[in-house]
Short mmCIF file of C-alpha atoms in Angstrom, two decimals:
data_model
loop_
_atom_site.label_atom_id
_atom_site.label_comp_id
_atom_site.label_asym_id
_atom_site.label_seq_id
_atom_site.Cartn_x
_atom_site.Cartn_y
_atom_site.Cartn_z
CA UNK A 11 -0.44 -44.64 84.69
CA UNK A 12 1.61 -47.16 86.13
CA UNK A 13 2.28 -50.51 87.31
CA UNK A 14 2.96 -51.91 90.54
CA UNK A 15 3.55 -53.22 93.70
CA UNK A 16 3.34 -50.93 96.68
CA UNK A 17 1.08 -52.94 98.94
CA UNK A 18 2.25 -54.42 102.25
CA UNK A 19 1.34 -57.90 103.55
CA UNK A 20 -2.34 -57.96 104.40
CA UNK A 21 -3.38 -58.27 108.05
CA UNK A 22 -5.19 -61.33 109.28
CA UNK A 23 -8.74 -61.42 108.01
CA UNK A 24 -8.13 -58.93 105.20
CA UNK A 25 -8.38 -59.88 101.57
CA UNK A 26 -4.93 -60.28 100.13
CA UNK A 27 -4.06 -57.83 97.39
CA UNK A 28 -3.76 -59.45 94.01
CA UNK A 29 -0.32 -60.55 93.01
CA UNK A 30 1.48 -58.67 90.30
CA UNK A 31 1.00 -60.43 86.99
CA UNK A 32 3.94 -62.35 85.64
CA UNK A 33 6.08 -60.11 83.51
CA UNK A 34 4.70 -56.86 84.94
CA UNK A 35 7.55 -54.60 85.90
CA UNK A 36 7.73 -51.89 88.52
CA UNK A 37 8.51 -48.40 87.34
CA UNK A 38 12.23 -47.84 87.37
CA UNK A 39 14.14 -44.62 87.63
CA UNK A 40 17.71 -43.67 86.96
CA UNK A 41 20.17 -46.48 87.40
CA UNK A 42 17.37 -49.03 87.70
CA UNK A 43 16.04 -47.85 91.06
CA UNK A 44 12.51 -49.10 91.77
CA UNK A 45 9.65 -46.66 92.13
CA UNK A 46 6.30 -47.82 93.47
CA UNK A 47 3.34 -46.78 91.39
CA UNK A 48 1.80 -44.96 94.34
CA UNK A 49 4.96 -42.93 94.92
CA UNK A 50 5.14 -42.15 91.20
CA UNK A 51 1.57 -40.82 91.35
CA UNK A 52 2.37 -38.81 94.49
CA UNK A 53 5.50 -37.44 92.82
CA UNK A 54 3.53 -36.33 89.77
CA UNK A 55 0.78 -34.84 91.92
CA UNK A 56 3.40 -32.94 93.93
CA UNK A 57 4.55 -31.16 90.79
CA UNK A 58 0.96 -30.48 89.80
CA UNK A 59 0.20 -29.15 93.28
CA UNK A 60 2.59 -26.30 92.55
CA UNK A 61 0.54 -25.66 89.41
CA UNK A 62 -2.67 -25.55 91.47
CA UNK A 63 -1.24 -22.89 93.75
CA UNK A 64 0.02 -20.85 90.79
CA UNK A 65 -3.34 -21.20 88.99
CA UNK A 66 -5.17 -19.92 92.07
CA UNK A 67 -2.73 -17.02 92.29
CA UNK A 68 -3.31 -16.21 88.61
CA UNK A 69 -7.09 -16.32 89.14
CA UNK A 70 -6.77 -13.97 92.12
CA UNK A 71 -4.60 -11.51 90.18
CA UNK A 72 -6.91 -11.53 87.16
CA UNK A 73 -9.96 -10.96 89.33
CA UNK A 74 -8.22 -8.13 91.18
CA UNK A 75 -6.81 -6.37 88.12
CA UNK A 76 -9.36 -7.16 85.37
CA UNK A 77 -12.61 -7.94 87.20
CA UNK A 78 -15.39 -9.71 85.27
CA UNK A 79 -16.03 -7.60 82.20
CA UNK A 80 -15.22 -7.31 78.50
CA UNK A 81 -11.43 -7.06 78.95
CA UNK A 82 -11.29 -10.16 81.17
CA UNK A 83 -13.57 -12.02 78.74
CA UNK A 84 -11.22 -11.19 75.86
CA UNK A 85 -8.16 -12.35 77.80
CA UNK A 86 -9.82 -15.58 78.94
CA UNK A 87 -11.10 -16.29 75.43
CA UNK A 88 -7.60 -16.15 73.96
CA UNK A 89 -6.20 -18.16 76.84
CA UNK A 90 -8.92 -20.83 76.79
CA UNK A 91 -8.70 -21.49 73.05
CA UNK A 92 -4.90 -21.66 72.90
CA UNK A 93 -4.24 -23.38 76.20
CA UNK A 94 -7.05 -25.88 75.61
CA UNK A 95 -5.11 -26.93 72.52
CA UNK A 96 -1.85 -27.04 74.50
CA UNK A 97 -3.26 -28.98 77.44
CA UNK A 98 -5.23 -31.33 75.23
CA UNK A 99 -2.17 -32.10 73.14
CA UNK A 100 -0.14 -32.69 76.30
CA UNK A 101 -2.62 -35.25 77.63
CA UNK A 102 -3.81 -36.86 74.42
CA UNK A 103 -0.50 -37.16 72.58
CA UNK A 104 0.80 -39.06 75.59
CA UNK A 105 -1.62 -41.75 74.39
CA UNK A 106 0.52 -42.01 71.26
CA UNK A 107 4.03 -41.50 72.64
CA UNK A 108 4.03 -43.37 75.96
CA UNK A 109 3.32 -46.80 74.41
CA UNK A 110 5.90 -46.16 71.68
CA UNK A 111 8.57 -45.05 74.14
CA UNK A 112 7.75 -47.99 76.44
CA UNK A 113 8.15 -50.37 73.49
CA UNK A 114 11.49 -48.81 72.55
CA UNK A 115 12.66 -49.11 76.14
CA UNK A 116 11.65 -52.78 76.34
CA UNK A 117 13.10 -53.83 72.99
CA UNK A 118 15.87 -51.45 72.02
CA UNK A 119 17.18 -50.17 75.34
CA UNK A 120 19.08 -46.93 74.91
CA UNK A 121 17.89 -46.59 71.31
CA UNK A 122 14.67 -45.07 72.58
CA UNK A 123 16.53 -41.81 73.28
CA UNK A 124 17.37 -41.35 69.62
CA UNK A 125 13.74 -42.08 68.79
CA UNK A 126 12.66 -39.54 71.42
CA UNK A 127 14.76 -36.77 69.87
CA UNK A 128 13.47 -37.62 66.39
CA UNK A 129 9.84 -37.60 67.52
CA UNK A 130 10.39 -34.36 69.45
CA UNK A 131 11.70 -32.62 66.33
CA UNK A 132 8.68 -33.81 64.33
CA UNK A 133 6.29 -32.73 67.08
CA UNK A 134 7.90 -29.27 67.32
CA UNK A 135 7.56 -28.82 63.56
CA UNK A 136 3.87 -29.71 63.78
CA UNK A 137 3.53 -27.25 66.66
CA UNK A 138 5.06 -24.51 64.54
CA UNK A 139 2.52 -25.19 61.83
CA UNK A 140 -0.34 -25.00 64.32
CA UNK A 141 1.06 -21.78 65.74
CA UNK A 142 1.18 -20.14 62.30
CA UNK A 143 -2.33 -21.38 61.55
CA UNK A 144 -3.65 -19.81 64.77
CA UNK A 145 -1.91 -16.53 64.00
CA UNK A 146 -3.47 -16.47 60.53
CA UNK A 147 -6.95 -17.44 61.70
CA UNK A 148 -7.17 -15.63 65.07
CA UNK A 149 -9.60 -12.93 63.94
CA UNK A 150 -11.98 -15.32 62.12
CA UNK A 151 -11.94 -17.65 65.14
CA UNK A 152 -13.01 -14.80 67.42
CA UNK A 153 -15.86 -13.89 65.07
CA UNK A 154 -16.94 -17.54 64.78
CA UNK A 155 -16.71 -18.62 68.41
CA UNK A 156 -17.52 -15.36 70.19
CA UNK A 157 -19.75 -13.25 67.94
CA UNK A 158 -20.76 -11.23 70.98
CA UNK A 159 -17.28 -9.68 71.24
CA UNK A 160 -17.11 -6.26 69.63
CA UNK A 161 -14.49 -3.62 68.93
CA UNK A 162 -11.51 -3.59 71.27
CA UNK A 163 -12.53 -6.80 73.04
CA UNK A 164 -12.46 -8.74 69.75
CA UNK A 165 -9.05 -7.29 68.80
CA UNK A 166 -7.59 -8.06 72.22
CA UNK A 167 -8.96 -11.62 72.12
CA UNK A 168 -7.28 -12.21 68.74
CA UNK A 169 -3.96 -10.79 69.93
CA UNK A 170 -3.98 -12.88 73.10
CA UNK A 171 -4.89 -16.00 71.11
CA UNK A 172 -1.94 -15.43 68.74
CA UNK A 173 0.57 -14.96 71.56
CA UNK A 174 -0.65 -17.94 73.57
CA UNK A 175 -0.51 -20.03 70.40
CA UNK A 176 3.12 -19.06 69.82
CA UNK A 177 4.08 -21.51 72.57
CA UNK A 178 2.92 -24.56 70.56
CA UNK A 179 6.31 -25.59 69.06
CA UNK A 180 7.80 -25.80 72.55
CA UNK A 181 4.79 -27.52 74.11
CA UNK A 182 4.68 -30.17 71.38
CA UNK A 183 8.34 -30.99 71.94
CA UNK A 184 7.73 -31.16 75.69
CA UNK A 185 5.03 -33.80 75.18
CA UNK A 186 7.62 -36.19 73.76
CA UNK A 187 10.25 -35.30 76.37
CA UNK A 188 7.72 -35.91 79.15
CA UNK A 189 6.82 -39.35 77.73
CA UNK A 190 10.52 -40.27 77.75
CA UNK A 191 10.95 -39.10 81.35
CA UNK A 192 7.75 -40.81 82.55
CA UNK A 193 8.68 -44.18 81.10
CA UNK A 194 12.08 -43.97 82.79
CA UNK A 195 10.39 -43.41 86.16
CA UNK A 196 10.52 -39.62 86.40
CA UNK A 197 7.16 -37.99 87.12
CA UNK A 198 7.66 -35.21 89.67
CA UNK A 199 10.43 -33.32 87.90
CA UNK A 200 8.76 -32.85 84.48
CA UNK A 201 5.47 -32.08 86.23
CA UNK A 202 7.09 -29.32 88.30
CA UNK A 203 9.08 -27.81 85.42
CA UNK A 204 5.93 -27.46 83.34
CA UNK A 205 4.49 -25.02 85.87
CA UNK A 206 7.00 -22.34 84.84
CA UNK A 207 4.60 -20.72 82.29
CA UNK A 208 1.98 -20.22 85.03
CA UNK A 209 4.62 -18.61 87.21
CA UNK A 210 5.53 -16.28 84.34
CA UNK A 211 1.90 -15.24 83.86
CA UNK A 212 1.52 -14.61 87.59
CA UNK A 213 4.63 -12.43 87.60
CA UNK A 214 3.39 -10.37 84.67
CA UNK A 215 -0.07 -9.92 86.20
CA UNK A 216 1.48 -8.79 89.46
CA UNK A 217 4.06 -6.41 87.99
CA UNK A 218 2.80 -5.11 84.63
CA UNK A 219 1.39 -1.61 84.62
CA UNK A 220 -0.33 -1.58 81.23
CA UNK A 221 -1.24 -4.07 78.48
CA UNK A 222 -1.62 -6.77 81.11
CA UNK A 223 -3.35 -9.30 78.87
CA UNK A 224 -0.84 -9.02 76.03
CA UNK A 225 2.21 -9.12 78.28
CA UNK A 226 0.83 -12.08 80.19
CA UNK A 227 0.32 -14.06 76.99
CA UNK A 228 3.82 -13.20 75.80
CA UNK A 229 5.38 -14.26 79.09
CA UNK A 230 3.52 -17.57 78.84
CA UNK A 231 4.99 -18.31 75.40
CA UNK A 232 8.56 -17.42 76.36
CA UNK A 233 8.39 -19.56 79.49
CA UNK A 234 7.34 -22.64 77.48
CA UNK A 235 10.51 -22.43 75.40
CA UNK A 236 12.52 -22.37 78.63
CA UNK A 237 10.64 -25.48 79.79
CA UNK A 238 11.47 -27.27 76.51
CA UNK A 239 15.17 -26.53 76.98
CA UNK A 240 15.19 -27.83 80.55
CA UNK A 241 13.34 -31.03 79.64
CA UNK A 242 15.67 -31.67 76.71
CA UNK A 243 18.65 -31.45 79.06
CA UNK A 244 17.01 -33.95 81.42
CA UNK A 245 16.38 -36.40 78.56
CA UNK A 246 20.00 -36.19 77.49
CA UNK A 247 21.20 -36.74 81.06
CA UNK A 248 19.38 -40.05 81.44
CA UNK A 249 21.19 -41.59 78.45
CA UNK A 250 24.10 -42.92 80.51
CA UNK A 251 21.87 -44.43 83.22
CA UNK A 252 19.52 -46.11 80.78
CA UNK A 253 22.26 -47.70 78.65
CA UNK A 254 23.13 -49.96 81.58
CA UNK A 255 19.55 -51.24 81.73
CA UNK A 256 19.59 -51.90 77.99
CA UNK A 257 21.94 -54.83 78.56
CA UNK A 258 19.09 -56.89 80.06
CA UNK A 259 17.43 -59.34 77.64
CA UNK A 260 14.36 -57.77 76.07
CA UNK A 261 10.96 -58.83 77.37
CA UNK A 262 8.51 -60.60 75.06
CA UNK A 263 6.55 -57.79 73.53
CA UNK A 264 2.99 -57.41 72.43
CA UNK A 265 2.48 -55.86 69.00
CA UNK A 266 2.49 -52.06 69.03
CA UNK A 267 0.11 -50.36 66.61
CA UNK A 268 1.33 -46.78 66.25
CA UNK A 269 -1.21 -45.97 63.53
CA UNK A 270 -4.13 -46.95 65.78
CA UNK A 271 -2.60 -45.03 68.69
CA UNK A 272 -2.04 -41.99 66.50
CA UNK A 273 -5.57 -41.99 65.09
CA UNK A 274 -7.00 -42.42 68.59
CA UNK A 275 -4.90 -39.54 69.87
CA UNK A 276 -6.16 -37.29 67.07
CA UNK A 277 -9.77 -38.27 67.75
CA UNK A 278 -9.41 -37.55 71.47
CA UNK A 279 -7.73 -34.24 70.75
CA UNK A 280 -10.44 -33.14 68.32
CA UNK A 281 -13.19 -34.11 70.77
CA UNK A 282 -11.55 -32.31 73.69
CA UNK A 283 -11.02 -29.16 71.66
CA UNK A 284 -14.56 -29.29 70.28
CA UNK A 285 -15.92 -29.55 73.82
CA UNK A 286 -13.85 -26.61 75.06
CA UNK A 287 -14.68 -24.43 72.10
CA UNK A 288 -18.38 -25.31 72.26
CA UNK A 289 -18.63 -24.44 75.93
CA UNK A 290 -16.69 -21.20 75.33
CA UNK A 291 -19.03 -20.22 72.52
CA UNK A 292 -22.14 -20.94 74.59
CA UNK A 293 -20.66 -19.03 77.55
CA UNK A 294 -20.02 -16.03 75.29
CA UNK A 295 -23.72 -16.05 74.38
CA UNK A 296 -24.73 -15.83 78.04
CA UNK A 297 -23.71 -12.16 78.06
CA UNK A 298 -20.88 -9.98 79.41
CA UNK A 299 -18.83 -11.89 81.96
CA UNK A 300 -20.08 -15.29 80.79
CA UNK A 301 -16.70 -16.58 79.59
CA UNK A 302 -14.95 -15.27 82.70
CA UNK A 303 -17.55 -16.89 84.96
CA UNK A 304 -17.17 -20.24 83.18
CA UNK A 305 -13.37 -20.07 83.29
CA UNK A 306 -13.19 -19.26 86.98
CA UNK A 307 -15.89 -21.81 87.82
CA UNK A 308 -14.04 -24.57 85.99
CA UNK A 309 -10.69 -23.53 87.41
CA UNK A 310 -11.85 -23.67 91.02
CA UNK A 311 -14.21 -26.63 90.57
CA UNK A 312 -11.98 -28.97 88.60
CA UNK A 313 -8.38 -27.92 89.09
CA UNK A 314 -7.61 -29.79 92.34
CA UNK A 315 -9.66 -32.84 91.39
CA UNK A 316 -8.50 -33.02 87.78
CA UNK A 317 -4.89 -32.66 88.88
CA UNK A 318 -5.30 -35.64 91.18
CA UNK A 319 -7.04 -37.60 88.42
CA UNK A 320 -4.33 -36.72 85.89
CA UNK A 321 -1.62 -37.96 88.26
CA UNK A 322 -3.43 -41.26 88.81
CA UNK A 323 -4.36 -41.83 85.18
CA UNK A 324 -0.88 -40.98 83.88
CA UNK A 325 0.76 -43.46 86.24
CA UNK A 326 -1.76 -46.21 85.48
CA UNK A 327 -1.54 -45.66 81.72
CA UNK A 328 2.26 -45.82 81.81
CA UNK A 329 2.07 -49.05 83.83
CA UNK A 330 -0.46 -50.66 81.53
CA UNK A 331 1.55 -49.61 78.47
CA UNK A 332 4.67 -51.23 79.92
CA UNK A 333 2.69 -54.38 80.63
CA UNK A 334 1.27 -54.39 77.09
CA UNK A 335 4.83 -54.08 75.76
CA UNK A 336 5.68 -57.18 77.84
CA UNK A 337 2.68 -59.13 76.55
CA UNK A 338 0.55 -58.74 79.71
CA UNK A 339 -3.09 -57.67 80.10
CA UNK A 340 -4.58 -55.94 83.18
CA UNK A 341 -7.56 -57.70 84.72
CA UNK A 342 -11.02 -56.30 85.40
CA UNK A 343 -10.09 -56.33 89.09
CA UNK A 344 -7.09 -54.07 88.34
CA UNK A 345 -9.37 -51.66 86.50
CA UNK A 346 -12.07 -51.38 89.17
CA UNK A 347 -9.54 -51.19 91.99
CA UNK A 348 -7.99 -48.15 90.34
CA UNK A 349 -11.46 -46.63 89.90
CA UNK A 350 -12.13 -47.19 93.60
CA UNK A 351 -8.83 -45.61 94.68
CA UNK A 352 -9.37 -42.60 92.43
CA UNK A 353 -12.94 -41.93 93.56
CA UNK A 354 -12.00 -42.37 97.24
CA UNK A 355 -9.30 -39.74 96.83
CA UNK A 356 -11.34 -37.42 94.58
CA UNK A 357 -14.66 -37.34 96.43
CA UNK A 358 -13.41 -35.53 99.58
CA UNK A 359 -11.74 -32.87 97.44
CA UNK A 360 -14.92 -32.16 95.49
CA UNK A 361 -17.08 -32.14 98.63
CA UNK A 362 -14.72 -29.64 100.25
CA UNK A 363 -14.99 -27.31 97.25
CA UNK A 364 -18.80 -27.61 97.11
CA UNK A 365 -19.20 -27.10 100.86
CA UNK A 366 -17.05 -23.98 100.92
CA UNK A 367 -17.75 -22.58 97.46
CA UNK A 368 -18.85 -19.16 98.73
CA UNK A 369 -15.85 -18.78 101.03
CA UNK A 370 -13.40 -20.01 98.39
CA UNK A 371 -14.64 -17.58 95.75
CA UNK A 372 -14.83 -14.71 98.21
CA UNK A 373 -11.33 -15.30 99.55
CA UNK A 374 -9.61 -15.96 96.22
CA UNK A 375 -11.48 -13.66 93.85
CA UNK A 376 -13.55 -11.14 95.82
CA UNK A 377 -11.11 -8.25 95.58
CA UNK A 378 -10.56 -5.16 93.46
CA UNK A 379 -12.88 -5.10 90.47
CA UNK A 380 -14.52 -8.44 91.35
CA UNK A 381 -17.66 -7.31 93.20
CA UNK A 382 -20.11 -9.17 95.47
CA UNK A 383 -22.49 -10.00 92.62
CA UNK A 384 -19.65 -11.61 90.70
CA UNK A 385 -18.66 -13.63 93.77
CA UNK A 386 -22.22 -14.92 94.21
CA UNK A 387 -22.59 -15.92 90.55
CA UNK A 388 -19.31 -17.85 90.44
CA UNK A 389 -19.99 -19.54 93.80
CA UNK A 390 -23.39 -20.71 92.58
CA UNK A 391 -22.04 -22.30 89.40
CA UNK A 392 -19.04 -23.70 91.31
CA UNK A 393 -21.28 -25.87 93.48
CA UNK A 394 -22.64 -27.57 90.37
CA UNK A 395 -19.21 -27.81 88.75
CA UNK A 396 -17.89 -30.08 91.50
CA UNK A 397 -19.95 -32.99 90.10
CA UNK A 398 -18.22 -33.07 86.71
CA UNK A 399 -14.76 -34.40 87.74
CA UNK A 400 -16.31 -37.47 89.36
CA UNK A 401 -18.08 -38.71 86.24
CA UNK A 402 -15.24 -37.52 83.99
CA UNK A 403 -12.74 -39.58 85.99
CA UNK A 404 -14.62 -42.84 85.41
CA UNK A 405 -14.90 -42.14 81.68
CA UNK A 406 -11.22 -41.24 81.54
CA UNK A 407 -10.23 -44.56 83.11
CA UNK A 408 -12.45 -46.51 80.70
CA UNK A 409 -10.75 -44.78 77.76
CA UNK A 410 -7.29 -45.40 79.27
CA UNK A 411 -8.11 -49.08 79.63
CA UNK A 412 -9.15 -49.29 75.97
CA UNK A 413 -6.09 -47.40 74.76
CA UNK A 414 -3.70 -49.63 76.71
CA UNK A 415 -4.98 -52.85 75.12
CA UNK A 416 -3.55 -53.44 71.61
CA UNK A 417 -5.88 -56.42 71.16
CA UNK A 418 -9.02 -54.26 70.99
CA UNK A 419 -10.47 -52.35 68.02
CA UNK A 420 -9.19 -49.19 69.68
CA UNK A 421 -9.99 -46.67 66.96
CA UNK A 422 -13.59 -47.83 66.55
CA UNK A 423 -14.26 -47.84 70.30
CA UNK A 424 -12.67 -44.43 70.86
CA UNK A 425 -14.47 -42.91 67.88
CA UNK A 426 -17.87 -44.15 69.06
CA UNK A 427 -17.28 -43.17 72.70
CA UNK A 428 -15.92 -39.66 72.26
CA UNK A 429 -18.19 -38.95 69.29
CA UNK A 430 -21.24 -39.77 71.39
CA UNK A 431 -19.88 -37.73 74.33
CA UNK A 432 -19.25 -34.65 72.19
CA UNK A 433 -22.63 -34.75 70.46
CA UNK A 434 -24.44 -35.25 73.75
CA UNK A 435 -22.62 -32.28 75.28
CA UNK A 436 -23.54 -30.08 72.34
CA UNK A 437 -27.18 -31.10 72.67
CA UNK A 438 -27.21 -30.51 76.42
CA UNK A 439 -25.51 -27.11 76.00
CA UNK A 440 -28.21 -26.16 73.52
CA UNK A 441 -31.01 -27.30 75.83
CA UNK A 442 -29.70 -26.08 79.19
CA UNK A 443 -27.77 -22.86 78.52
CA UNK A 444 -30.74 -20.65 77.52
CA UNK A 445 -32.50 -21.32 80.82
CA UNK A 446 -29.61 -21.84 83.23
CA UNK A 447 -26.66 -19.99 81.71
CA UNK A 448 -23.24 -21.14 82.90
CA UNK A 449 -24.86 -23.56 85.37
CA UNK A 450 -26.41 -25.34 82.37
CA UNK A 451 -22.97 -25.74 80.78
CA UNK A 452 -21.32 -27.23 83.87
CA UNK A 453 -24.32 -29.51 84.52
CA UNK A 454 -24.02 -30.88 80.99
CA UNK A 455 -20.36 -31.63 81.68
CA UNK A 456 -21.40 -33.82 84.63
CA UNK A 457 -24.20 -35.68 82.81
CA UNK A 458 -22.50 -36.48 79.52
CA UNK A 459 -19.67 -38.74 80.86
CA UNK A 460 -22.18 -40.90 82.75
CA UNK A 461 -24.10 -41.68 79.57
CA UNK A 462 -20.86 -42.30 77.67
CA UNK A 463 -19.58 -44.75 80.30
CA UNK A 464 -22.82 -46.73 80.00
CA UNK A 465 -22.41 -46.85 76.22
CA UNK A 466 -18.77 -47.97 76.49
CA UNK A 467 -19.72 -50.66 79.01
CA UNK A 468 -22.27 -52.02 76.52
CA UNK A 469 -19.70 -52.02 73.72
CA UNK A 470 -17.13 -53.83 75.90
CA UNK A 471 -19.61 -56.30 77.36
CA UNK A 472 -18.08 -59.36 75.70
CA UNK A 473 -14.41 -58.40 76.02
CA UNK A 474 -13.90 -59.24 79.70
CA UNK A 475 -12.23 -55.87 80.32
CA UNK A 476 -14.82 -54.55 82.76
CA UNK A 477 -16.57 -57.74 83.93
CA UNK A 478 -15.06 -60.08 86.49
CA UNK A 479 -14.43 -60.53 90.20
CA UNK A 480 -13.11 -57.46 91.99
CA UNK A 481 -10.78 -58.07 94.91
CA UNK A 482 -9.91 -55.18 97.19
CA UNK A 483 -7.00 -55.48 99.58
CA UNK A 484 -6.04 -52.96 102.21
CA UNK A 485 -7.05 -50.08 99.95
CA UNK A 486 -10.65 -50.87 100.96
CA UNK A 487 -10.19 -48.67 104.03
CA UNK A 488 -9.98 -45.64 101.76
CA UNK A 489 -13.78 -45.50 101.69
CA UNK A 490 -13.92 -45.07 105.47
CA UNK A 491 -11.06 -42.57 105.36
CA UNK A 492 -12.90 -40.53 102.72
CA UNK A 493 -16.10 -40.51 104.83
CA UNK A 494 -14.12 -39.42 107.89
CA UNK A 495 -12.50 -36.64 105.87
CA UNK A 496 -15.87 -35.33 104.66
CA UNK A 497 -17.20 -35.34 108.22
CA UNK A 498 -14.11 -33.41 109.28
CA UNK A 499 -14.72 -30.75 106.65
CA UNK A 500 -18.25 -30.20 107.98
CA UNK A 501 -17.22 -30.23 111.67
CA UNK A 502 -14.33 -27.86 111.06
CA UNK A 503 -16.69 -25.29 109.57
CA UNK A 504 -19.27 -25.40 112.39
CA UNK A 505 -17.57 -22.84 114.69
CA UNK A 506 -17.73 -20.29 111.86
CA UNK A 507 -21.43 -20.63 111.07
CA UNK A 508 -23.17 -17.30 111.39
CA UNK A 509 -19.90 -15.33 111.22
CA UNK A 510 -19.99 -12.43 108.76
CA UNK A 511 -17.89 -13.10 105.64
CA UNK A 512 -14.45 -11.50 105.66
CA UNK A 513 -11.08 -12.32 104.19
CA UNK A 514 -9.65 -13.40 107.55
CA UNK A 515 -12.79 -15.27 108.57
CA UNK A 516 -12.96 -17.12 105.24
CA UNK A 517 -9.29 -18.07 105.47
CA UNK A 518 -9.67 -19.30 109.05
CA UNK A 519 -12.72 -21.43 108.16
CA UNK A 520 -11.10 -22.88 105.03
CA UNK A 521 -7.93 -23.73 106.95
CA UNK A 522 -9.72 -25.23 109.98
CA UNK A 523 -12.09 -27.31 107.87
CA UNK A 524 -9.38 -28.51 105.50
CA UNK A 525 -6.95 -29.30 108.31
CA UNK A 526 -9.47 -31.31 110.33
CA UNK A 527 -10.65 -33.23 107.27
CA UNK A 528 -7.10 -33.95 106.14
CA UNK A 529 -6.00 -35.13 109.58
CA UNK A 530 -9.02 -37.42 109.92
CA UNK A 531 -8.30 -38.92 106.50
CA UNK A 532 -4.67 -39.66 107.38
CA UNK A 533 -5.43 -40.94 110.89
CA UNK A 534 -8.21 -43.23 109.63
CA UNK A 535 -5.98 -44.58 106.87
CA UNK A 536 -3.22 -45.19 109.43
CA UNK A 537 -5.51 -46.94 111.91
CA UNK A 538 -6.95 -49.15 109.18
CA UNK A 539 -3.45 -49.80 107.82
CA UNK A 540 -4.46 -48.73 104.33
CA UNK A 541 -1.96 -49.31 101.56
CA UNK A 542 -2.45 -48.74 97.84
CA UNK A 543 -0.97 -50.39 94.79
CA UNK A 544 -1.86 -49.03 91.35
CA UNK A 545 -1.82 -51.79 88.71
#
């Protein structure tokens, strides 16, 4: 995520926002222009918002054309396994590359571009190896993770997994390109470009007549190579602008430990993949439609919130990495203020989804082969799923804080934290899934991060990272704005209580509730003169 300094002078009587630490630098874009951390987060979220809309469109098209049966399960299995690897690599490898790129930018100026191209080539080669490994092991993976799949469903799942995995060389290269662009102050553009594969899948689902699953997976892979080409061009274009900044004297730098960052990235990646594959395997044991129900539940329940969290955490991590490269250390107040801002923004989103789960599922998915029973089952699990992003966000920020501090025993802390989280999830899946099905899986995802945060807090007790005075400035009004927004969601839905469900009625209620809640949030923030600086 990212550093800086977007707050305005505090009004009389308000606590003054903490000053930016000496040596901390604002995010800078092309030609040295200054970008506030809040605007960087908004820019990144804007690109991800396009992805949310495309993901909802894809969910609608899959529900309409495939329903919730064996064929949809096979398609979602292949997609979940391959794209979980892609998305995990995209998020976790940033842990490795962003600090390295930030250090190159601080010490070597324009030389970081040559390093970026070298790292991108290495990453693409690793991606090719993973792609070939997936192609070779697709059938055994289906048998291992989804033993309930039989006949054509198992074959289709293996084929989809192979095609989705073919995108890995491009996605691995894009991870490095995105780190380069983020450190140079560009968040919205790479975020938007990376939505092209979703657009390709949506186009195939809308237009293909036969072999929908296979053609969709192929379109996804081809689109990722187009994304890699576009991001490479953007990295090359910034060379001229960044050379001018390289003339500035280098900042005093903290030691960078690429081996520790690399090991931590691998540990996080393995844990994230293990979690996804475990939950997929348990969902497959629920029965026909289990994997599809889990996928759609998670997509609707976490996509908006997780996108917001990813934007915030990326900006903060980038900022803290730049400060570490300059020899600075974020305070406990910085950490908890970012937690407060994230939860204040995330809570209304999750409440909206929980409050309108039935209408959301009915409007987005309840068409074609997706019958009323399917709508009810997904809506029920969706209400429980809305809890998970809240606890996951706090754990994510704790891990980000650890990763951004080269003075900590990073590998040991990460290994203990994510190892405990993964084992606890596996235990909870085993205990809860037989009695509660998919609801047991999503409940475990909400409980596990809470226990892991408590463990991490105990491990960090003597470090001073999490303990200390917390000073809120004008961002404190976000709590009142969030409460006003939630009240608006409930009030906006009142005129539609008792109205029979229909596509038009659901849309009208969702729009009225969301509009009133959004307006109340903005008006309250304006009246209270809320401003936010992410440090």
